[in-house]
C-alpha cells in the first residue's frame, strides 16, 4: 500500500485516460493544465512507470493501458457503493440468488409481503441457473431447485411442487376438453427441453399407466417461462410445475387438467454459507420463506 497515491491523483489519471490532451482533462476536473501534468508526472514517479506517451495528443503506454481499467473500476465501485449506502438509510441489504423462472413466478409476487413485515430488509434479486458458488459471487443466500445435496452449505428444505397438465381456454375451445388422460395424446404437447430435474411427458403418462413412444410434440423449449407462455398463447398443453402457474390458474388464463398426484422429484432449498444463517436479517428472511413455503405446500396438494 506504500505505492498508493492520493485519491485526487488517481482521479486525475482516470480522467486523463479518457482524453487526448491535458487541457481537455483539466477542463473536466476544473483545474489547470499544469496541475494535471504535475499530478501525472508525480504518479509516474511514485509507481516508477511511464503512463503516457506525450506528443500533440496523449496516448497510453502499455503500463498505462494495463492500469487504466483497474483505476476506472475502483472509482466506479466506490461511487456505486456510496450511492447504495445512501439509498439504504439504515436498511440492511440481502442479496438473494435464485433461478430466473422461480424469481419471476414465485418469489417476486411475494416480496411486497416481506417488505411489509420486514421493512428493514432491502432485497436484491440475482438470477442464474448455474450451481451457486458463494466464493465467487456477492450473493448472501440462494434458493436452489434440486435434491438438497449442497455440501458445506447450510441447507433447508422449502417445498416440493406438483406437476400437472395445463391448457388455455382458447385451446380447449378449439380442440375440446379431454375427458381422460389418454386423450392428451392427440393434443399438441409442449415440452421443456434439456431439464434433467423436470420430468417429461412420457414419465407422466407412465405414472397413469399409459406407455407410449408416440407423442405429438409441437415445440421444445429451453426455458420454463417460454413453455408456460406458449401454453397461454394456445399453442399446446404444458406439463407445468405448480409454483410457476399460480397466477395463471388463479385468474383462469390456464386450466389445470386432471387431478393426478405427481410430486416433483426435485424440490426447492434455501442455502447459504454455514455460520451466517443466524444473522438477524437472514433469520428473518428464512422464517418468512418457511411460512410462505408451508402455505404454498398446502395449496399444491
XYZ file of N, CA and C in Angstrom, residues 21-124:
312
model
N -5.783 15.208 -24.576
C -4.873 16.290 -24.178
C -5.033 16.557 -22.693
N -3.969 17.104 -22.086
C -4.053 17.517 -20.692
C -5.068 18.654 -20.530
N -5.194 19.474 -21.562
C -6.102 20.620 -21.485
C -7.551 20.164 -21.331
N -7.970 19.188 -22.154
C -9.358 18.721 -22.056
C -9.592 17.967 -20.754
N -8.582 17.252 -20.264
C -8.712 16.586 -18.975
C -8.852 17.602 -17.859
N -8.077 18.679 -17.945
C -8.142 19.738 -16.929
C -9.521 20.392 -16.913
N -10.128 20.543 -18.098
C -11.452 21.158 -18.162
C -12.484 20.309 -17.425
N -12.400 18.985 -17.541
C -13.340 18.122 -16.818
C -13.113 18.182 -15.318
N -11.863 18.339 -14.896
C -11.530 18.324 -13.482
C -11.629 19.712 -12.829
N -11.791 20.750 -13.673
C -11.859 22.133 -13.195
C -10.563 22.538 -12.478
N -9.433 22.122 -13.053
C -8.124 22.542 -12.571
C -7.316 22.978 -13.788
N -6.103 23.473 -13.561
C -5.294 23.949 -14.677
C -4.605 22.791 -15.388
N -4.189 23.082 -16.625
C -3.470 22.065 -17.411
C -2.155 21.703 -16.740
N -1.493 22.684 -16.158
C -0.216 22.417 -15.498
C -0.403 21.534 -14.264
N -1.559 21.698 -13.572
C -1.832 20.861 -12.395
C -2.007 19.405 -12.810
N -2.700 19.196 -13.935
C -2.860 17.831 -14.448
C -1.505 17.234 -14.790
N -0.692 17.983 -15.517
C 0.625 17.500 -15.919
C 1.480 17.178 -14.701
N 1.424 18.055 -13.681
C 2.232 17.847 -12.474
C 1.788 16.591 -11.724
N 0.470 16.391 -11.572
C -0.038 15.220 -10.835
C 0.316 13.919 -11.545
N 0.228 13.904 -12.868
C 0.535 12.689 -13.606
C 2.029 12.378 -13.576
N 2.850 13.430 -13.618
C 4.297 13.213 -13.512
C 4.625 12.661 -12.134
N 3.964 13.192 -11.106
C 4.182 12.700 -9.749
C 3.755 11.241 -9.619
N 2.640 10.871 -10.266
C 2.163 9.495 -10.224
C 3.160 8.555 -10.893
N 3.722 8.983 -12.014
C 4.715 8.160 -12.711
C 5.963 7.962 -11.843
N 6.320 8.976 -11.079
C 7.468 8.860 -10.191
C 7.183 7.903 -9.034
N 5.940 7.956 -8.487
C 5.569 7.071 -7.381
C 5.607 5.622 -7.832
N 5.080 5.365 -9.007
C 4.982 3.982 -9.491
C 6.222 3.533 -10.267
N 7.052 4.489 -10.641
C 8.244 4.130 -11.416
C 7.895 3.619 -12.796
N 6.816 4.153 -13.374
C 6.334 3.713 -14.685
C 5.964 4.918 -15.535
N 6.211 4.821 -16.832
C 5.712 5.835 -17.743
C 4.305 5.425 -18.155
N 3.358 6.329 -17.921
C 1.953 6.003 -18.151
C 1.424 6.571 -19.459
N 2.025 7.670 -19.953
C 1.532 8.340 -21.161
C 2.674 8.584 -22.141
N 2.331 8.476 -23.427
C 3.202 8.949 -24.491
C 2.786 10.379 -24.778
N 3.700 11.317 -24.547
C 3.362 12.728 -24.696
C 3.752 13.221 -26.075
N 2.838 13.914 -26.738
C 3.049 14.482 -28.050
C 1.951 15.494 -28.306
N 1.551 15.618 -29.563
C 0.428 16.510 -29.851
C -0.841 16.002 -29.175
N -0.939 14.698 -29.049
C -2.059 14.093 -28.326
C -1.521 13.076 -27.332
N -2.318 12.850 -26.297
C -1.951 11.871 -25.283
C -2.299 10.464 -25.751
N -1.443 9.523 -25.425
C -1.775 8.116 -25.635
C -1.159 7.318 -24.504
N -1.819 6.261 -24.131
C -1.366 5.436 -23.014
C -0.232 4.513 -23.440
N 0.739 4.353 -22.559
C 1.762 3.334 -22.753
C 1.146 1.985 -22.388
N 1.805 0.873 -22.676
C 1.278 -0.429 -22.247
C 1.013 -0.492 -20.742
N 1.881 0.129 -19.941
C 1.659 0.147 -18.489
C 0.422 0.958 -18.148
N 0.284 2.107 -18.788
C -0.902 2.937 -18.539
C -2.180 2.245 -18.956
N -2.132 1.534 -20.100
C -3.323 0.816 -20.581
C -3.694 -0.321 -19.643
N -2.688 -0.945 -18.993
C -2.974 -2.037 -18.056
C -3.601 -1.517 -16.768
N -3.165 -0.327 -16.341
C -3.642 0.216 -15.067
C -4.962 0.984 -15.201
N -5.239 1.521 -16.373
C -6.418 2.369 -16.562
C -7.727 1.678 -16.171
N -8.017 0.432 -16.645
C -9.286 -0.191 -16.272
C -9.390 -0.501 -14.780
N -8.259 -0.773 -14.115
C -8.289 -1.043 -12.681
C -8.676 0.202 -11.898
N -8.077 1.334 -12.269
C -8.401 2.590 -11.583
C -9.831 2.999 -11.888
N -10.265 2.803 -13.141
C -11.638 3.152 -13.521
C -12.639 2.306 -12.742
N -12.342 1.011 -12.579
C -13.236 0.122 -11.826
C -13.288 0.526 -10.350
N -12.151 0.960 -9.798
C -12.110 1.402 -8.400
C -13.080 2.554 -8.175
N -13.025 3.570 -9.027
C -13.909 4.720 -8.855
C -15.368 4.361 -9.123
N -15.589 3.467 -10.090
C -16.953 3.049 -10.390
C -17.572 2.321 -9.207
N -16.816 1.391 -8.619
C -17.335 0.647 -7.470
C -17.508 1.545 -6.254
N -16.593 2.499 -6.077
C -16.704 3.426 -4.957
C -17.973 4.259 -5.073
N -18.238 4.787 -6.266
C -19.434 5.602 -6.476
C -20.703 4.777 -6.298
N -20.689 3.540 -6.820
C -21.863 2.673 -6.691
C -22.133 2.321 -5.234
N -21.080 1.995 -4.493
C -21.245 1.623 -3.091
C -21.731 2.796 -2.259
N -21.187 3.977 -2.495
C -21.634 5.158 -1.761
C -23.103 5.456 -2.041
N -23.505 5.369 -3.315
C -24.905 5.590 -3.662
C -25.801 4.545 -3.021
N -25.303 3.306 -2.978
C -26.053 2.209 -2.373
C -26.256 2.455 -0.879
N -25.191 2.872 -0.196
C -25.275 3.121 1.241
C -26.201 4.281 1.555
N -26.177 5.309 0.721
C -27.080 6.445 0.940
C -28.529 6.030 0.726
N -28.747 5.144 -0.245
C -30.103 4.670 -0.546
C -30.665 3.828 0.596
N -29.816 3.023 1.218
C -30.301 2.102 2.243
C -30.820 2.833 3.476
N -30.143 3.888 3.891
C -30.579 4.703 5.026
C -30.962 3.842 6.230
N -30.008 3.048 6.674
C -30.247 2.233 7.862
C -30.805 0.853 7.576
N -31.212 0.577 6.330
C -31.703 -0.752 5.983
C -30.525 -1.669 5.684
N -30.743 -2.959 5.848
C -29.696 -3.935 5.575
C -30.010 -4.648 4.267
N -29.020 -4.706 3.387
C -29.231 -5.323 2.077
C -29.035 -6.833 2.163
N -29.911 -7.556 1.483
C -29.822 -9.010 1.401
C -29.842 -9.414 -0.062
N -28.745 -9.964 -0.529
C -28.638 -10.381 -1.934
C -29.063 -11.844 -2.055
N -30.146 -12.060 -2.782
C -30.737 -13.385 -2.923
C -30.529 -13.879 -4.348
N -29.929 -15.044 -4.489
C -29.673 -15.628 -5.800
C -30.604 -16.812 -6.012
N -31.285 -16.836 -7.146
C -32.165 -17.959 -7.470
C -32.303 -18.053 -8.987
N -33.073 -19.026 -9.449
C -33.274 -19.145 -10.895
C -34.238 -18.068 -11.368
N -34.110 -17.713 -12.639
C -34.944 -16.641 -13.177
C -36.426 -16.999 -13.117
N -36.764 -18.232 -13.475
C -38.179 -18.618 -13.516
C -38.781 -18.615 -12.114
N -38.041 -19.089 -11.105
C -38.559 -19.098 -9.739
C -38.714 -17.672 -9.213
N -37.728 -16.830 -9.501
C -37.811 -15.437 -9.062
C -39.025 -14.758 -9.661
N -39.242 -14.960 -10.950
C -40.333 -14.275 -11.647
C -41.694 -14.795 -11.228
N -41.835 -16.098 -11.130
C -43.154 -16.692 -10.934
C -43.546 -16.875 -9.471
N -42.583 -17.108 -8.593
C -42.935 -17.434 -7.204
C -42.475 -16.371 -6.212
N -41.214 -15.997 -6.283
C -40.666 -15.112 -5.255
C -41.091 -13.660 -5.441
N -40.981 -13.153 -6.657
C -41.273 -11.743 -6.908
C -42.682 -11.333 -6.472
N -43.731 -12.108 -6.780
C -45.073 -11.695 -6.337
C -45.236 -11.656 -4.818
N -44.375 -12.353 -4.086
C -44.496 -12.415 -2.623
C -43.645 -11.364 -1.905
N -42.716 -10.724 -2.596
C -41.810 -9.793 -1.946
C -42.503 -8.595 -1.282
N -43.604 -8.072 -1.826
C -44.276 -6.984 -1.088
C -44.670 -7.383 0.328
N -45.032 -8.656 0.520
C -45.361 -9.139 1.861
C -44.153 -9.101 2.779
N -42.982 -9.453 2.246
C -41.756 -9.372 3.037
C -41.449 -7.929 3.405
N -41.647 -7.017 2.461
C -41.366 -5.603 2.721
C -42.272 -5.041 3.817
N -43.526 -5.472 3.831
C -44.442 -5.008 4.877
C -44.051 -5.576 6.242
N -43.623 -6.827 6.260
C -43.283 -7.490 7.519
C -41.903 -7.078 8.026
N -40.969 -6.876 7.098
C -39.594 -6.528 7.476
C -39.097 -5.373 6.598
N -39.554 -4.162 6.882
C -39.126 -3.009 6.069
C -37.637 -2.713 6.200
N -36.984 -3.297 7.192
C -35.550 -3.051 7.386
C -34.689 -3.838 6.403
N -35.285 -4.816 5.695
C -34.521 -5.646 4.755
C -34.712 -5.119 3.336
N -33.609 -4.850 2.660
C -33.637 -4.402 1.272
C -33.116 -5.542 0.402
N -34.011 -6.208 -0.298
C -33.661 -7.396 -1.075
C -33.144 -7.009 -2.464
N -32.048 -7.628 -2.842
C -31.551 -7.543 -4.212
C -31.646 -8.933 -4.818
